[in-house]
């Protein structure tokens, strides 16, 4: 099964969600290497990008020219959204995704450059002006990621989806919660079916999809064309390929364990150090190391030693022991 967006074929229809501070280039490359159909950059603020505020472009590393990579833009002014879209398209981006789903207060607040993300669902006319500006500015496909609505009294995702499709959006991803739910409770995959019924473009289900079982359930209840995995990929960059194999019949990935897992984590760690530089890389890598050790069942003493180490060499030397088979961890810790 594939998702076709103009000249782009996205296969398998198992995609990596944008996660701030997580889906950087090293992690996206790793997930793509296992066989994801699409990865999405960390959200970048359109105005800050165009104005080239220090660190914005370097921090996001948007993936210009990289296959199966979408650049996600956020903002609330049509001028800046259009200019940012032109900029990323001119730099070789294959796909632009518009963020209308982020629930973070600093994004949805009306102060400063806020009132973007999922706050745009409170004013669909304004939301459509941004979509039209982006679609009109570029020739590459534009997609939209949003939620069911602002709150239970304003579940307007089907209407937004219909209007977005009419404006030229080629694919819509729906997180099965309202903004006011944040990440609490359970994603309502059945509610995504209303969006699927409202449009003819591909619809992707997102929210609480962490495994083959949850992916199958989300697809069955939503009728969606594919799934997007977010937090479920933390510490398990191969999980998207596992889902693709078991749901869509793609080749099964070799899930790394023991020495193979240590080798994968070491390579990811060194890629982060190279990408961010030694000092920042040490700090950024800790959350990923923690998730890998959660997956492997690393004991607390060894875990603490790795997460507090200030020497990359010490971390690399400890990884084989830390990520050995779970049965060995009692002795290792």
Coordinates of C-alpha atoms in Angstrom, one line a residue:
X1 CA 0.0 0.0 0.0
X2 CA 1.3 3.5 -0.9
X3 CA 0.3 7.1 -0.5
X4 CA 0.6 9.1 -3.7
X5 CA 1.1 12.9 -3.5
X6 CA 1.6 14.3 -7.0
X7 CA 4.9 12.8 -8.1
X8 CA 5.8 11.6 -4.6
X9 CA 5.2 8.0 -3.7
X10 CA 5.2 7.4 0.1
X11 CA 5.6 3.8 1.0
X12 CA 4.9 2.1 3.3
X13 CA 2.2 4.3 4.8
X14 CA 3.8 4.3 8.2
X15 CA 5.2 7.8 9.0
X16 CA 7.3 9.4 11.8
X17 CA 5.6 12.3 13.5
X18 CA 7.4 15.5 14.2
X19 CA 8.6 15.7 17.8
X20 CA 10.3 18.8 19.1
X21 CA 13.8 18.1 20.4
X22 CA 13.6 14.5 19.2
X23 CA 13.1 14.1 15.4
X24 CA 16.3 15.8 14.5
X25 CA 18.3 14.7 11.5
X26 CA 20.3 11.9 13.2
X27 CA 17.1 10.3 14.5
X28 CA 15.2 10.8 11.2
X29 CA 18.0 9.2 9.3
X30 CA 18.0 6.2 11.6
X31 CA 14.2 5.7 11.3
X32 CA 14.4 6.1 7.5
X33 CA 17.1 3.5 7.4
X34 CA 14.8 0.9 8.8
X35 CA 12.2 1.7 6.2
X36 CA 9.7 4.4 7.2
X37 CA 7.6 5.8 4.4
X38 CA 8.0 9.4 5.6
X39 CA 9.7 11.4 8.3
X40 CA 8.8 14.9 9.4
X41 CA 11.2 17.6 10.6
X42 CA 10.9 19.2 13.9
X43 CA 8.4 22.1 13.7
X44 CA 10.1 25.4 12.6
X45 CA 8.5 28.8 13.2
X46 CA 8.1 30.5 9.8
X47 CA 8.8 34.1 10.7
X48 CA 12.0 33.2 12.7
X49 CA 13.2 31.1 9.8
X50 CA 12.7 33.8 7.2
X51 CA 14.3 36.4 9.5
X52 CA 17.2 33.9 10.1
X53 CA 17.3 34.3 13.8
X54 CA 20.4 32.7 15.3
X55 CA 20.3 29.0 15.5
X56 CA 16.9 28.4 14.0
X57 CA 18.0 26.8 10.7
X58 CA 20.9 25.0 12.3
X59 CA 18.8 23.6 15.1
X60 CA 16.0 22.3 12.9
X61 CA 18.3 21.0 10.1
X62 CA 15.2 20.6 7.9
X63 CA 16.3 17.9 5.6
X64 CA 16.5 19.8 2.3
X65 CA 17.1 17.4 -0.6
X66 CA 16.6 14.3 1.6
X67 CA 14.2 11.6 0.3
X68 CA 10.9 11.0 2.1
X69 CA 11.3 14.0 4.4
X70 CA 8.7 16.7 5.0
X71 CA 9.6 20.1 6.4
X72 CA 7.0 21.2 9.0
X73 CA 6.2 24.9 9.2
X74 CA 4.2 26.8 11.9
X75 CA 3.0 30.3 12.2
X76 CA -0.1 32.5 12.1
X77 CA 0.7 35.1 9.4
X78 CA 0.2 34.3 5.8
X79 CA 3.2 36.4 4.6
X80 CA 5.7 34.6 6.8
X81 CA 4.2 31.2 6.1
X82 CA 4.4 31.8 2.3
X83 CA 8.0 33.2 2.5
X84 CA 9.1 30.3 4.6
X85 CA 7.5 27.8 2.2
X86 CA 9.3 29.4 -0.8
X87 CA 12.5 29.3 1.1
X88 CA 12.4 25.6 1.9
X89 CA 11.1 24.7 -1.5
X90 CA 13.9 26.7 -3.2
X91 CA 16.4 24.8 -1.0
X92 CA 15.2 21.4 -2.2
X93 CA 12.4 20.3 0.2
X94 CA 10.3 17.6 -1.2
X95 CA 7.2 18.2 0.9
X96 CA 5.8 20.9 3.3
X97 CA 3.6 20.0 6.2
X98 CA 1.6 22.8 8.0
X99 CA 1.3 22.5 11.8
X100 CA -2.2 23.1 13.1
X101 CA -2.0 20.5 15.8
X102 CA 0.7 21.5 18.4
X103 CA -1.0 21.9 21.8
X104 CA 1.9 23.5 23.6
X105 CA 0.9 26.7 25.5
X106 CA 3.9 28.7 24.1
X107 CA 2.6 27.9 20.6
X108 CA -1.1 28.4 21.1
X109 CA -0.8 31.4 23.4
X110 CA -2.0 34.7 21.9
X111 CA 1.1 36.5 23.2
X112 CA 4.2 37.2 21.0
X113 CA 4.4 34.9 18.0
X114 CA 1.9 32.5 19.4
X115 CA -1.7 31.7 18.6
X116 CA -0.5 29.1 16.0
X117 CA -0.5 25.4 16.1
X118 CA -3.9 24.0 17.3
X119 CA -5.1 27.5 18.2
X120 CA -5.8 28.0 14.5
X121 CA -8.7 25.5 14.8
X122 CA -10.6 28.3 16.7
X123 CA -10.6 30.4 13.5
X124 CA -11.0 28.3 10.4
X125 CA -11.1 31.3 8.1
X126 CA -7.7 32.5 9.3
X127 CA -6.4 28.9 9.2
X128 CA -7.4 28.7 5.5
X129 CA -5.7 31.9 4.7
X130 CA -2.4 30.4 5.9
X131 CA -3.0 27.1 3.9
X132 CA -3.9 29.1 0.8
X133 CA -0.7 31.2 1.2
X134 CA 1.5 28.2 1.5
X135 CA -0.1 26.2 -1.4
X136 CA 0.0 29.3 -3.6
X137 CA 3.7 29.9 -2.9
X138 CA 5.1 26.5 -3.9
X139 CA 4.9 23.8 -6.5
X140 CA 5.7 20.9 -4.2
X141 CA 3.0 19.0 -2.3
X142 CA 1.6 20.6 0.9
X143 CA 0.1 18.5 3.7
X144 CA -1.7 19.4 7.0
X145 CA -1.3 18.0 10.5
X146 CA -4.0 18.9 13.0
X147 CA -6.2 17.5 15.8
X148 CA -9.9 16.7 16.2
X149 CA -10.6 20.3 17.3
X150 CA -9.8 22.8 20.0
X151 CA -12.0 21.1 22.6
X152 CA -15.0 18.8 22.8
X153 CA -17.4 21.7 22.0
X154 CA -15.3 22.6 18.9
X155 CA -14.5 19.3 17.0
X156 CA -14.2 20.9 13.6
X157 CA -11.5 18.7 12.0
X158 CA -13.9 17.5 9.2
X159 CA -14.7 21.0 8.2
X160 CA -11.1 22.1 8.3
X161 CA -10.1 19.0 6.2
X162 CA -12.8 19.7 3.6
X163 CA -11.7 23.3 3.2
X164 CA -8.0 22.4 3.3
X165 CA -8.5 19.9 0.5
X166 CA -10.3 22.5 -1.6
X167 CA -7.4 24.8 -1.1
X168 CA -4.9 22.3 -2.4
X169 CA -3.7 20.3 0.5
X170 CA -2.7 16.8 -0.6
X171 CA -2.8 14.8 2.7
X172 CA -4.2 15.3 6.1
X173 CA -2.9 13.8 9.4
X174 CA -5.2 13.8 12.4
X175 CA -4.1 13.3 16.0
X176 CA -7.1 11.7 17.6
X177 CA -7.4 14.2 20.5
X178 CA -8.5 17.8 20.9
X179 CA -6.0 20.4 21.9
X180 CA -7.5 20.7 25.4
X181 CA -6.8 17.0 25.9
X182 CA -3.1 17.5 25.2
X183 CA -1.8 13.9 25.5
X184 CA -4.2 12.8 28.3
X185 CA -6.7 10.0 28.0
X186 CA -6.8 7.9 24.8
X187 CA -6.8 8.9 21.2
X188 CA -10.2 8.7 19.6
X189 CA -9.4 6.8 16.3
X190 CA -13.0 6.4 15.5
X191 CA -13.5 10.2 15.3
X192 CA -10.8 10.3 12.6
X193 CA -13.3 8.4 10.4
X194 CA -15.4 11.6 10.1
X195 CA -12.4 13.3 8.5
X196 CA -11.8 10.4 6.2
X197 CA -15.4 10.5 5.0
X198 CA -15.2 14.3 4.5
X199 CA -12.3 14.3 2.0
X200 CA -10.8 12.3 -0.9
X201 CA -7.2 13.0 -0.2
X202 CA -5.2 10.5 2.0
X203 CA -5.9 10.7 5.7
X204 CA -3.3 9.5 8.2
X205 CA -4.2 8.5 11.8
X206 CA -2.0 9.6 14.7
X207 CA -2.0 9.3 18.4
X208 CA -1.2 6.4 20.7
X209 CA 0.1 4.2 17.8
X210 CA 3.0 2.4 19.4
X211 CA 2.8 -1.2 18.0
X212 CA 1.3 -3.4 15.3
X213 CA -1.8 -4.0 17.5
X214 CA -2.5 -0.3 18.0
X215 CA -1.7 0.5 14.3
X216 CA -4.2 -2.2 13.2
X217 CA -6.8 -0.9 15.6
X218 CA -6.3 2.7 14.5
X219 CA -6.7 1.8 10.8
X220 CA -9.8 -0.3 11.5
X221 CA -11.6 2.3 13.5
X222 CA -10.6 5.3 11.4
X223 CA -10.5 3.9 7.9
X224 CA -7.3 5.9 7.4
X225 CA -4.8 5.4 4.6
X226 CA -1.9 5.1 7.0
X227 CA -0.6 5.7 10.4
X228 CA 1.9 8.2 12.0
X229 CA 4.0 7.1 15.0
X230 CA 5.4 9.6 17.5
X231 CA 6.4 8.8 21.0
X232 CA 6.2 5.0 20.3
X233 CA 9.5 5.3 18.3
X234 CA 11.5 6.7 21.2
X235 CA 14.2 4.1 21.9
X236 CA 12.8 1.9 19.1
X237 CA 13.6 3.5 15.7
X238 CA 12.7 0.2 14.1
X239 CA 9.1 0.0 15.3
X240 CA 7.8 1.8 12.2
X241 CA 9.4 -0.9 10.0
X242 CA 7.9 -3.6 12.2
X243 CA 4.4 -2.1 11.8
X244 CA 4.9 -1.8 8.1
X245 CA 6.0 -5.5 7.9
X246 CA 3.2 -6.9 10.0
X247 CA 0.4 -4.7 8.7
X248 CA 1.3 -4.0 5.1
X249 CA 3.5 -7.0 4.2
X250 CA 6.8 -5.1 3.8
X251 CA 10.1 -6.8 4.5
X252 CA 10.6 -7.3 8.2
X253 CA 13.4 -5.4 9.9
X254 CA 16.0 -7.2 11.9
X255 CA 15.3 -5.9 15.4
X256 CA 18.7 -5.3 17.1
X257 CA 19.4 -6.9 20.4
X258 CA 22.5 -7.3 22.6
X259 CA 25.7 -6.4 20.6
X260 CA 23.7 -5.3 17.5
X261 CA 21.7 -2.9 19.6
X262 CA 24.8 -1.6 21.2
X263 CA 26.3 -1.0 17.8
X264 CA 23.2 0.9 16.6
X265 CA 23.1 3.1 19.7
X266 CA 26.8 3.8 19.5
X267 CA 26.4 4.9 15.8
X268 CA 23.4 7.1 16.7
X269 CA 25.3 8.6 19.7
X270 CA 28.3 9.4 17.5
X271 CA 26.0 10.9 14.9
X272 CA 24.4 13.2 17.5
X273 CA 27.9 14.3 18.7
X274 CA 28.9 15.1 15.1
X275 CA 25.7 16.9 14.4
X276 CA 25.5 19.1 17.5
X277 CA 29.1 19.2 18.6
X278 CA 30.5 17.5 21.7
X279 CA 29.1 19.5 24.5
X280 CA 25.5 20.0 23.2
X281 CA 25.5 16.5 21.7
X282 CA 26.3 15.0 25.2
X283 CA 23.2 16.7 26.6
X284 CA 20.8 16.0 23.7
X285 CA 21.8 12.4 23.5
X286 CA 20.9 11.6 27.1
X287 CA 17.2 11.3 26.5
X288 CA 17.8 8.9 23.6
X289 CA 20.2 6.8 25.6
X290 CA 17.6 6.7 28.4
X291 CA 14.9 5.4 26.0
X292 CA 17.2 2.8 24.5
X293 CA 18.0 1.6 28.0
X294 CA 14.3 1.5 28.9
X295 CA 13.9 -0.8 25.9
X296 CA 16.8 -3.0 26.9
X297 CA 15.9 -3.1 30.6
X298 CA 19.3 -1.7 31.8
X299 CA 19.8 -1.8 35.5
X300 CA 19.7 1.5 37.5
X301 CA 23.4 1.7 38.5
X302 CA 24.7 1.3 35.0
X303 CA 22.0 3.6 33.6
X304 CA 22.9 6.4 36.0
X305 CA 26.6 6.0 35.1
X306 CA 25.9 6.5 31.4
X307 CA 23.4 9.3 31.8
X308 CA 25.8 11.3 34.0
X309 CA 29.0 10.6 32.1
X310 CA 30.8 13.7 30.7
X311 CA 33.2 11.7 28.5
X312 CA 31.8 10.3 25.2
X313 CA 34.4 7.5 25.4
X314 CA 33.0 6.4 28.8
X315 CA 29.5 6.2 27.3
X316 CA 30.7 4.2 24.3
X317 CA 32.6 1.8 26.4
X318 CA 29.6 1.1 28.7
X319 CA 27.0 0.6 26.0
X320 CA 27.7 -3.1 25.2
X321 CA 27.2 -3.9 28.9
X322 CA 24.2 -1.6 29.3
X323 CA 22.4 -3.0 26.2
X324 CA 23.2 -6.7 26.7
X325 CA 20.3 -9.1 26.7
X326 CA 17.8 -8.3 29.5
X327 CA 18.6 -11.6 31.3
X328 CA 22.2 -10.4 31.9
X329 CA 21.2 -7.0 33.4
X330 CA 20.9 -8.1 37.0
X331 CA 24.6 -8.9 37.1
X332 CA 25.6 -5.9 35.1
X333 CA 23.8 -3.4 37.3

